[in-house]
Protein backbone atom coordinates (compact mmCIF):
# COMPACT_ATOMS: atom_id res chain seq x y z
CA UNK A 1 0.00 0.00 0.00
CA UNK A 2 2.83 2.38 0.91
CA UNK A 3 4.58 1.59 -2.38
CA UNK A 4 1.40 2.38 -4.30
CA UNK A 5 0.94 5.70 -2.47
CA UNK A 6 4.56 6.65 -3.10
CA UNK A 7 4.19 5.79 -6.77
CA UNK A 8 1.08 7.97 -7.04
CA UNK A 9 2.88 10.89 -5.37
CA UNK A 10 5.75 10.59 -7.85
CA UNK A 11 3.29 10.59 -10.74
CA UNK A 12 1.61 13.71 -9.38
CA UNK A 13 4.97 15.48 -8.99
CA UNK A 14 6.00 14.54 -12.53
CA UNK A 15 2.65 15.73 -13.84
CA UNK A 16 2.98 19.01 -11.98
CA UNK A 17 6.48 19.48 -13.32
CA UNK A 18 5.24 18.70 -16.81
CA UNK A 19 2.58 21.39 -16.43
CA UNK A 20 5.08 23.99 -15.16
CA UNK A 21 5.44 26.81 -17.64
CA UNK A 22 7.94 29.48 -18.54
CA UNK A 23 7.06 33.11 -17.90
CA UNK A 24 7.63 35.67 -20.63
CA UNK A 25 7.87 39.32 -19.51
CA UNK A 26 7.23 42.03 -22.10
CA UNK A 27 8.44 45.64 -21.80
CA UNK A 28 4.99 47.15 -22.34
CA UNK A 29 3.03 44.69 -20.19
CA UNK A 30 3.04 44.32 -16.40
CA UNK A 31 1.77 40.75 -16.10
CA UNK A 32 3.95 37.94 -17.51
CA UNK A 33 2.71 35.50 -20.10
CA UNK A 34 2.59 31.88 -18.88
CA UNK A 35 3.75 29.85 -21.85
CA UNK A 36 6.06 27.26 -23.31
CA UNK A 37 9.07 28.72 -25.11
CA UNK A 38 9.50 27.03 -28.46
CA UNK A 39 12.41 28.94 -30.00
CA UNK A 40 14.67 31.96 -29.46
CA UNK A 41 16.46 33.05 -32.63
CA UNK A 42 18.31 36.15 -33.77
CA UNK A 43 15.28 38.40 -34.07
CA UNK A 44 12.30 36.53 -32.65
CA UNK A 45 10.92 34.57 -29.69
CA UNK A 46 8.35 31.86 -30.44
CA UNK A 47 6.08 30.54 -27.68
CA UNK A 48 2.86 28.63 -27.04
CA UNK A 49 0.41 30.26 -24.56
CA UNK A 50 -0.58 28.17 -21.56
CA UNK A 51 -4.26 28.34 -22.46
CA UNK A 52 -3.78 27.72 -26.20
CA UNK A 53 -0.95 25.26 -26.69
CA UNK A 54 -2.06 24.58 -30.25
CA UNK A 55 -0.97 28.12 -31.21
CA UNK A 56 2.60 29.26 -31.81
CA UNK A 57 3.13 33.00 -31.49
CA UNK A 58 6.24 34.98 -32.47
CA UNK A 59 7.31 38.33 -31.04
CA UNK A 60 10.30 40.61 -31.69
CA UNK A 61 13.10 40.02 -29.18
CA UNK A 62 13.35 43.76 -28.61
CA UNK A 63 9.82 43.72 -27.15
CA UNK A 64 10.82 41.18 -24.48
CA UNK A 65 12.34 42.08 -21.13
CA UNK A 66 13.15 38.61 -19.80
CA UNK A 67 12.15 34.93 -19.68
CA UNK A 68 11.93 32.95 -16.44
CA UNK A 69 12.42 29.28 -17.28
CA UNK A 70 11.07 26.30 -15.34
CA UNK A 71 14.52 25.65 -13.93
CA UNK A 72 14.64 29.14 -12.42
CA UNK A 73 17.17 30.47 -14.93
CA UNK A 74 16.42 34.00 -16.13
CA UNK A 75 17.36 35.28 -19.58
CA UNK A 76 17.36 39.05 -20.11
CA UNK A 77 17.11 40.83 -23.44
CA UNK A 78 18.86 44.14 -24.12
CA UNK A 79 18.49 46.64 -26.94
CA UNK A 80 21.69 46.91 -29.02
CA UNK A 81 21.43 50.69 -28.70
CA UNK A 82 21.97 50.36 -24.94
CA UNK A 83 24.58 47.60 -24.71
CA UNK A 84 28.30 48.11 -25.32
CA UNK A 85 28.74 44.37 -25.84
CA UNK A 86 27.13 44.63 -29.28
CA UNK A 87 30.04 46.84 -30.35
CA UNK A 88 32.93 44.85 -28.95
CA UNK A 89 36.11 45.52 -30.94
CA UNK A 90 34.98 48.94 -32.16
CA UNK A 91 37.24 51.88 -31.31
CA UNK A 92 35.63 54.53 -29.15
CA UNK A 93 37.88 57.60 -29.55
CA UNK A 94 38.32 59.84 -32.60
CA UNK A 95 40.93 62.57 -33.14
CA UNK A 96 39.67 64.92 -35.87
CA UNK A 97 40.67 68.00 -37.79
CA UNK A 98 38.49 70.47 -39.69
CA UNK A 99 39.98 70.10 -43.16
CA UNK A 100 38.49 73.36 -44.51
CA UNK A 101 39.29 75.59 -41.51
CA UNK A 102 42.94 76.46 -42.44
CA UNK A 103 41.64 78.21 -45.55
CA UNK A 104 39.77 80.62 -43.24
CA UNK A 105 42.65 81.47 -40.93
CA UNK A 106 42.45 78.86 -38.18
CA UNK A 107 42.69 75.12 -37.54
CA UNK A 108 39.94 73.23 -35.71
CA UNK A 109 41.00 70.14 -33.72
CA UNK A 110 38.51 67.75 -32.11
CA UNK A 111 38.55 64.79 -29.73
CA UNK A 112 35.44 62.63 -29.46
CA UNK A 113 34.76 59.81 -27.02
CA UNK A 114 31.79 57.44 -27.01
CA UNK A 115 29.98 57.55 -23.64
CA UNK A 116 27.40 54.92 -24.51
CA UNK A 117 25.61 53.73 -27.62
CA UNK A 118 23.91 56.78 -29.12
CA UNK A 119 25.82 59.40 -27.11
CA UNK A 120 29.35 60.84 -27.10
CA UNK A 121 31.23 63.88 -25.83
CA UNK A 122 33.33 66.03 -28.16
CA UNK A 123 36.00 68.57 -27.21
CA UNK A 124 37.26 71.28 -29.55
CA UNK A 125 40.43 73.39 -29.74
CA UNK A 126 40.53 76.15 -32.35
CA UNK A 127 44.04 77.45 -33.04
CA UNK A 128 43.51 80.89 -34.58
CA UNK A 129 46.33 81.88 -36.91
CA UNK A 130 47.31 78.31 -37.81
CA UNK A 131 46.24 78.65 -41.41
CA UNK A 132 45.87 81.35 -44.00
CA UNK A 133 46.66 84.90 -42.92
CA UNK A 134 43.31 86.53 -43.67
CA UNK A 135 43.22 89.83 -45.55
CA UNK A 136 40.90 92.26 -47.26
CA UNK A 137 41.51 94.33 -50.34
CA UNK A 138 41.47 98.09 -49.74
CA UNK A 139 40.24 100.01 -52.77
CA UNK A 140 41.70 103.25 -51.43
CA UNK A 141 45.28 101.99 -51.18
CA UNK A 142 45.02 99.18 -53.75
CA UNK A 143 46.71 96.88 -51.25
CA UNK A 144 45.84 93.76 -49.25
CA UNK A 145 45.23 94.48 -45.58
CA UNK A 146 46.31 91.48 -43.46
CA UNK A 147 44.73 90.70 -40.09
CA UNK A 148 47.70 88.75 -38.62
CA UNK A 149 45.28 86.95 -36.28
CA UNK A 150 46.67 84.95 -33.32
CA UNK A 151 44.77 83.21 -30.53
CA UNK A 152 42.84 80.18 -29.39
CA UNK A 153 39.31 79.07 -28.51
CA UNK A 154 38.01 75.94 -26.82
CA UNK A 155 34.65 74.25 -26.74
CA UNK A 156 32.73 71.14 -25.77
CA UNK A 157 29.41 69.50 -26.52
CA UNK A 158 27.35 66.35 -26.07
CA UNK A 159 26.61 64.60 -29.33
CA UNK A 160 23.28 62.73 -29.37
CA UNK A 161 22.77 60.22 -32.14
CA UNK A 162 19.56 61.37 -33.76
CA UNK A 163 19.03 59.05 -36.72
CA UNK A 164 21.21 55.95 -36.24
CA UNK A 165 22.08 53.68 -39.12
CA UNK A 166 20.61 50.21 -38.75
CA UNK A 167 21.43 46.92 -40.36
CA UNK A 168 18.47 45.48 -42.21
CA UNK A 169 18.21 42.35 -40.04
CA UNK A 170 18.30 44.04 -36.61
CA UNK A 171 18.77 47.32 -34.76
CA UNK A 172 22.50 47.05 -34.30
CA UNK A 173 24.38 50.21 -35.26
CA UNK A 174 26.95 49.77 -38.01
CA UNK A 175 29.39 51.58 -35.71
CA UNK A 176 28.85 53.01 -32.26
CA UNK A 177 30.00 56.47 -33.44
CA UNK A 178 28.24 56.51 -36.82
CA UNK A 179 25.05 58.28 -37.71
CA UNK A 180 23.25 61.62 -37.88
CA UNK A 181 23.32 63.70 -34.72
CA UNK A 182 22.49 66.87 -32.81
CA UNK A 183 25.13 68.44 -30.57
CA UNK A 184 24.49 71.33 -28.16
CA UNK A 185 27.84 73.10 -27.99
CA UNK A 186 29.52 75.97 -26.15
CA UNK A 187 32.72 77.70 -27.24
CA UNK A 188 34.80 80.58 -25.82
CA UNK A 189 38.03 82.13 -27.07
CA UNK A 190 40.45 85.01 -27.35
CA UNK A 191 42.64 86.33 -30.16
CA UNK A 192 44.41 89.44 -31.40
CA UNK A 193 44.12 90.91 -34.88
CA UNK A 194 45.18 94.03 -36.75
CA UNK A 195 42.78 96.83 -37.52
CA UNK A 196 43.56 99.36 -40.25
CA UNK A 197 43.24 103.08 -39.58
CA UNK A 198 44.26 106.24 -41.40
CA UNK A 199 46.77 108.48 -39.65
CA UNK A 200 45.06 111.92 -39.61
CA UNK A 201 48.40 113.77 -39.79
CA UNK A 202 50.34 111.87 -42.44
CA UNK A 203 47.34 110.41 -44.31
CA UNK A 204 49.12 107.04 -44.18
CA UNK A 205 47.35 103.82 -43.29
CA UNK A 206 48.64 102.07 -40.18
CA UNK A 207 47.80 98.91 -38.27
CA UNK A 208 46.56 98.72 -34.73
CA UNK A 209 46.40 95.40 -32.85
CA UNK A 210 43.36 94.81 -30.64
CA UNK A 211 42.07 92.01 -28.40
CA UNK A 212 38.93 90.15 -29.44
CA UNK A 213 36.96 87.92 -27.06
CA UNK A 214 34.51 85.50 -28.65
CA UNK A 215 31.85 83.05 -27.48
CA UNK A 216 29.19 80.94 -29.12
CA UNK A 217 26.25 78.91 -27.85
CA UNK A 218 24.94 76.78 -30.67
CA UNK A 219 23.37 73.55 -31.81
CA UNK A 220 25.44 71.57 -34.28
CA UNK A 221 23.82 69.10 -36.65
CA UNK A 222 25.45 66.72 -39.07
CA UNK A 223 26.35 63.19 -39.99
CA UNK A 224 29.41 61.08 -39.33
CA UNK A 225 30.57 58.03 -41.26
CA UNK A 226 33.07 55.48 -39.91
CA UNK A 227 35.31 53.80 -42.46
CA UNK A 228 36.77 50.39 -41.57
CA UNK A 229 36.87 51.21 -37.83
CA UNK A 230 39.87 53.42 -38.67
CA UNK A 231 38.82 56.73 -40.24
CA UNK A 232 35.85 59.05 -39.86
CA UNK A 233 34.32 61.58 -42.21
CA UNK A 234 31.87 64.15 -40.91
CA UNK A 235 29.83 66.98 -42.42
CA UNK A 236 28.19 69.46 -40.07
CA UNK A 237 26.53 72.84 -39.67
CA UNK A 238 25.80 75.03 -36.65
CA UNK A 239 23.24 77.63 -35.68
CA UNK A 240 23.15 79.68 -32.51
CA UNK A 241 24.10 82.88 -30.70
CA UNK A 242 27.50 84.52 -31.12
CA UNK A 243 28.84 87.17 -28.74
CA UNK A 244 32.13 89.05 -29.26
CA UNK A 245 33.56 92.54 -28.81
CA UNK A 246 34.55 93.16 -32.43
CA UNK A 247 32.03 95.98 -32.96
CA UNK A 248 32.96 97.57 -29.63
CA UNK A 249 36.64 97.54 -30.52
CA UNK A 250 35.92 98.97 -33.95
CA UNK A 251 33.84 101.79 -32.49
CA UNK A 252 36.58 102.55 -29.97
CA UNK A 253 39.13 102.81 -32.78
CA UNK A 254 36.83 105.16 -34.67
CA UNK A 255 36.43 107.35 -31.61
CA UNK A 256 40.14 107.45 -30.71
CA UNK A 257 41.56 107.78 -34.23
CA UNK A 258 39.42 110.22 -36.17
CA UNK A 259 39.33 110.37 -39.11
CA UNK A 260 39.55 106.67 -39.96
CA UNK A 261 39.59 104.71 -43.15
CA UNK A 262 36.17 104.06 -44.71
CA UNK A 263 37.48 100.52 -45.05
CA UNK A 264 37.27 100.13 -41.28
CA UNK A 265 33.66 101.30 -41.13
CA UNK A 266 32.50 98.88 -43.79
CA UNK A 267 34.69 95.96 -42.75
CA UNK A 268 33.12 92.53 -43.11
CA UNK A 269 29.41 92.98 -42.47
CA UNK A 270 28.42 90.32 -41.40
CA UNK A 271 31.58 89.66 -39.43
CA UNK A 272 33.37 86.41 -40.22
CA UNK A 273 34.85 85.30 -36.92
CA UNK A 274 37.24 82.39 -36.61
CA UNK A 275 34.80 79.54 -36.06
CA UNK A 276 31.51 81.18 -37.03
CA UNK A 277 30.02 84.07 -39.00
CA UNK A 278 27.95 86.56 -36.99
CA UNK A 279 25.06 88.60 -38.35
CA UNK A 280 24.34 91.79 -36.46
CA UNK A 281 25.67 95.29 -35.92
CA UNK A 282 26.19 94.87 -32.17
CA UNK A 283 28.28 92.56 -30.04
CA UNK A 284 25.67 89.77 -30.17
CA UNK A 285 23.96 88.25 -33.15
CA UNK A 286 22.95 85.17 -35.07
CA UNK A 287 25.96 82.89 -35.57
CA UNK A 288 26.21 80.21 -38.24
CA UNK A 289 29.01 77.87 -39.18
CA UNK A 290 29.86 74.53 -40.72
CA UNK A 291 32.59 72.39 -42.14
CA UNK A 292 34.04 68.98 -42.86
CA UNK A 293 36.02 66.88 -40.38
CA UNK A 294 38.40 64.02 -41.06
CA UNK A 295 39.32 61.77 -38.14
CA UNK A 296 41.37 58.81 -36.97
CA UNK A 297 39.89 56.23 -34.58
CA UNK A 298 41.83 54.75 -31.67
CA UNK A 299 41.47 53.33 -28.18
CA UNK A 300 43.07 55.33 -25.39
CA UNK A 301 43.56 52.04 -23.57
CA UNK A 302 42.28 48.56 -24.10
CA UNK A 303 38.55 48.65 -23.32
CA UNK A 304 37.41 46.42 -20.48
CA UNK A 305 34.85 43.78 -21.28
CA UNK A 306 31.41 44.88 -20.16
CA UNK A 307 29.48 42.11 -18.39
CA UNK A 308 27.12 40.70 -20.95
CA UNK A 309 24.09 40.76 -18.65
CA UNK A 310 21.99 38.94 -21.21
CA UNK A 311 21.81 35.71 -19.19
CA UNK A 312 21.59 35.65 -15.40
CA UNK A 313 20.85 32.80 -13.05
CA UNK A 314 18.32 33.28 -10.32
CA UNK A 315 19.86 32.83 -6.88
XYZ file of C-alpha atoms in Angstrom:
315
model
C 0.000 0.000 0.000
C 2.828 2.384 0.905
C 4.579 1.591 -2.378
C 1.397 2.380 -4.298
C 0.942 5.701 -2.473
C 4.559 6.653 -3.103
C 4.189 5.786 -6.766
C 1.079 7.965 -7.039
C 2.879 10.886 -5.366
C 5.749 10.589 -7.854
C 3.289 10.589 -10.735
C 1.605 13.707 -9.382
C 4.966 15.480 -8.994
C 6.001 14.543 -12.529
C 2.654 15.727 -13.843
C 2.985 19.013 -11.983
C 6.475 19.478 -13.323
C 5.239 18.701 -16.811
C 2.580 21.395 -16.428
C 5.076 23.989 -15.159
C 5.435 26.809 -17.641
C 7.938 29.484 -18.540
C 7.058 33.110 -17.904
C 7.630 35.674 -20.628
C 7.869 39.322 -19.507
C 7.227 42.027 -22.096
C 8.441 45.636 -21.797
C 4.990 47.147 -22.336
C 3.026 44.690 -20.194
C 3.039 44.319 -16.398
C 1.774 40.746 -16.105
C 3.954 37.943 -17.509
C 2.710 35.496 -20.103
C 2.588 31.880 -18.884
C 3.747 29.845 -21.854
C 6.060 27.264 -23.306
C 9.072 28.724 -25.106
C 9.503 27.028 -28.457
C 12.415 28.940 -29.996
C 14.674 31.958 -29.460
C 16.456 33.047 -32.630
C 18.311 36.152 -33.770
C 15.275 38.399 -34.074
C 12.298 36.528 -32.650
C 10.920 34.574 -29.691
C 8.348 31.864 -30.438
C 6.077 30.535 -27.685
C 2.860 28.632 -27.043
C 0.408 30.258 -24.560
C -0.577 28.168 -21.565
C -4.265 28.335 -22.459
C -3.781 27.725 -26.202
C -0.947 25.263 -26.689
C -2.061 24.579 -30.252
C -0.973 28.121 -31.208
C 2.603 29.262 -31.808
C 3.132 33.005 -31.494
C 6.241 34.985 -32.475
C 7.314 38.330 -31.039
C 10.297 40.611 -31.687
C 13.102 40.016 -29.176
C 13.349 43.763 -28.614
C 9.821 43.722 -27.146
C 10.822 41.178 -24.482
C 12.345 42.082 -21.134
C 13.148 38.610 -19.800
C 12.150 34.935 -19.677
C 11.933 32.946 -16.441
C 12.423 29.282 -17.283
C 11.069 26.301 -15.342
C 14.521 25.650 -13.932
C 14.639 29.138 -12.423
C 17.167 30.471 -14.927
C 16.416 33.996 -16.129
C 17.362 35.280 -19.577
C 17.364 39.049 -20.105
C 17.114 40.825 -23.438
C 18.856 44.138 -24.117
C 18.489 46.637 -26.943
C 21.691 46.914 -29.023
C 21.427 50.689 -28.696
C 21.967 50.362 -24.940
C 24.576 47.605 -24.713
C 28.298 48.109 -25.317
C 28.736 44.365 -25.845
C 27.127 44.627 -29.277
C 30.037 46.839 -30.350
C 32.932 44.849 -28.954
C 36.106 45.518 -30.936
C 34.984 48.940 -32.155
C 37.244 51.880 -31.308
C 35.626 54.534 -29.145
C 37.879 57.597 -29.550
C 38.324 59.836 -32.602
C 40.929 62.567 -33.137
C 39.669 64.919 -35.869
C 40.673 68.004 -37.793
C 38.494 70.466 -39.688
C 39.983 70.105 -43.157
C 38.492 73.362 -44.509
C 39.287 75.591 -41.512
C 42.938 76.463 -42.442
C 41.642 78.212 -45.551
C 39.769 80.619 -43.242
C 42.655 81.470 -40.934
C 42.452 78.857 -38.175
C 42.690 75.118 -37.541
C 39.945 73.227 -35.713
C 40.995 70.141 -33.722
C 38.511 67.753 -32.108
C 38.547 64.794 -29.728
C 35.440 62.632 -29.463
C 34.756 59.810 -27.023
C 31.789 57.445 -27.005
C 29.984 57.550 -23.644
C 27.401 54.916 -24.505
C 25.614 53.729 -27.625
C 23.911 56.778 -29.116
C 25.818 59.401 -27.113
C 29.345 60.838 -27.103
C 31.232 63.880 -25.832
C 33.332 66.035 -28.162
C 36.000 68.568 -27.211
C 37.264 71.282 -29.545
C 40.433 73.387 -29.743
C 40.527 76.149 -32.348
C 44.040 77.448 -33.041
C 43.511 80.894 -34.582
C 46.333 81.876 -36.914
C 47.309 78.310 -37.812
C 46.242 78.654 -41.409
C 45.867 81.353 -44.004
C 46.658 84.901 -42.920
C 43.313 86.535 -43.666
C 43.222 89.831 -45.553
C 40.900 92.260 -47.264
C 41.513 94.334 -50.344
C 41.470 98.095 -49.736
C 40.236 100.010 -52.765
C 41.704 103.247 -51.429
C 45.279 101.995 -51.176
C 45.025 99.182 -53.749
C 46.711 96.879 -51.246
C 45.836 93.760 -49.250
C 45.233 94.477 -45.577
C 46.311 91.484 -43.465
C 44.734 90.704 -40.093
C 47.703 88.748 -38.617
C 45.284 86.948 -36.282
C 46.674 84.952 -33.315
C 44.766 83.212 -30.530
C 42.841 80.180 -29.389
C 39.309 79.075 -28.510
C 38.014 75.939 -26.820
C 34.647 74.254 -26.744
C 32.727 71.142 -25.768
C 29.410 69.502 -26.522
C 27.351 66.354 -26.074
C 26.611 64.596 -29.333
C 23.285 62.733 -29.372
C 22.771 60.221 -32.145
C 19.559 61.373 -33.760
C 19.034 59.051 -36.724
C 21.205 55.946 -36.238
C 22.079 53.676 -39.118
C 20.610 50.211 -38.748
C 21.433 46.922 -40.359
C 18.467 45.480 -42.213
C 18.213 42.355 -40.037
C 18.298 44.036 -36.611
C 18.767 47.315 -34.763
C 22.498 47.052 -34.305
C 24.383 50.211 -35.262
C 26.945 49.770 -38.010
C 29.389 51.581 -35.706
C 28.853 53.011 -32.255
C 29.995 56.473 -33.445
C 28.244 56.506 -36.815
C 25.049 58.284 -37.711
C 23.247 61.618 -37.877
C 23.323 63.699 -34.723
C 22.490 66.872 -32.805
C 25.135 68.443 -30.571
C 24.492 71.332 -28.157
C 27.843 73.096 -27.989
C 29.515 75.972 -26.149
C 32.717 77.703 -27.245
C 34.803 80.577 -25.817
C 38.033 82.131 -27.073
C 40.449 85.005 -27.348
C 42.644 86.328 -30.155
C 44.408 89.435 -31.400
C 44.121 90.915 -34.877
C 45.179 94.031 -36.749
C 42.780 96.832 -37.517
C 43.559 99.360 -40.247
C 43.244 103.084 -39.583
C 44.257 106.241 -41.397
C 46.769 108.483 -39.648
C 45.060 111.916 -39.612
C 48.403 113.775 -39.794
C 50.342 111.871 -42.443
C 47.339 110.411 -44.313
C 49.119 107.037 -44.177
C 47.347 103.821 -43.285
C 48.641 102.071 -40.179
C 47.803 98.906 -38.265
C 46.557 98.716 -34.726
C 46.395 95.403 -32.848
C 43.358 94.809 -30.636
C 42.071 92.011 -28.397
C 38.929 90.148 -29.444
C 36.955 87.923 -27.064
C 34.513 85.495 -28.648
C 31.853 83.051 -27.483
C 29.192 80.940 -29.120
C 26.249 78.914 -27.846
C 24.936 76.778 -30.666
C 23.373 73.547 -31.809
C 25.439 71.569 -34.282
C 23.818 69.099 -36.645
C 25.445 66.719 -39.074
C 26.346 63.186 -39.985
C 29.409 61.079 -39.328
C 30.572 58.033 -41.257
C 33.067 55.479 -39.907
C 35.315 53.798 -42.464
C 36.766 50.391 -41.568
C 36.874 51.209 -37.826
C 39.875 53.419 -38.670
C 38.825 56.728 -40.242
C 35.854 59.047 -39.856
C 34.316 61.580 -42.211
C 31.866 64.153 -40.906
C 29.829 66.976 -42.424
C 28.186 69.459 -40.070
C 26.531 72.843 -39.674
C 25.803 75.027 -36.650
C 23.238 77.632 -35.681
C 23.153 79.683 -32.508
C 24.101 82.881 -30.695
C 27.505 84.517 -31.121
C 28.843 87.170 -28.738
C 32.127 89.046 -29.257
C 33.560 92.540 -28.810
C 34.552 93.156 -32.429
C 32.028 95.984 -32.959
C 32.961 97.569 -29.628
C 36.638 97.537 -30.525
C 35.925 98.965 -33.946
C 33.839 101.787 -32.488
C 36.581 102.550 -29.969
C 39.131 102.813 -32.782
C 36.829 105.163 -34.672
C 36.432 107.350 -31.612
C 40.141 107.446 -30.712
C 41.562 107.783 -34.225
C 39.417 110.218 -36.174
C 39.329 110.375 -39.111
C 39.553 106.669 -39.957
C 39.593 104.712 -43.148
C 36.168 104.064 -44.712
C 37.475 100.515 -45.052
C 37.274 100.126 -41.284
C 33.663 101.302 -41.127
C 32.497 98.876 -43.790
C 34.687 95.957 -42.748
C 33.120 92.526 -43.111
C 29.407 92.976 -42.465
C 28.416 90.321 -41.400
C 31.577 89.664 -39.431
C 33.372 86.415 -40.220
C 34.846 85.305 -36.920
C 37.242 82.392 -36.611
C 34.803 79.542 -36.063
C 31.512 81.180 -37.027
C 30.018 84.072 -39.002
C 27.952 86.558 -36.992
C 25.056 88.597 -38.350
C 24.336 91.792 -36.457
C 25.672 95.286 -35.917
C 26.185 94.872 -32.168
C 28.280 92.564 -30.040
C 25.666 89.773 -30.168
C 23.957 88.245 -33.149
C 22.953 85.173 -35.074
C 25.964 82.889 -35.565
C 26.206 80.213 -38.236
C 29.010 77.866 -39.182
C 29.861 74.525 -40.716
C 32.593 72.388 -42.138
C 34.037 68.981 -42.864
C 36.019 66.879 -40.382
C 38.405 64.024 -41.064
C 39.324 61.774 -38.141
C 41.366 58.809 -36.970
C 39.889 56.225 -34.581
C 41.832 54.751 -31.665
C 41.471 53.332 -28.180
C 43.068 55.326 -25.387
C 43.555 52.044 -23.569
C 42.283 48.556 -24.102
C 38.548 48.648 -23.318
C 37.410 46.421 -20.483
C 34.850 43.779 -21.278
C 31.409 44.884 -20.165
C 29.478 42.110 -18.393
C 27.117 40.704 -20.952
C 24.092 40.763 -18.647
C 21.986 38.944 -21.208
C 21.813 35.707 -19.194
C 21.587 35.653 -15.399
C 20.853 32.803 -13.055
C 18.321 33.285 -10.322
C 19.864 32.833 -6.881
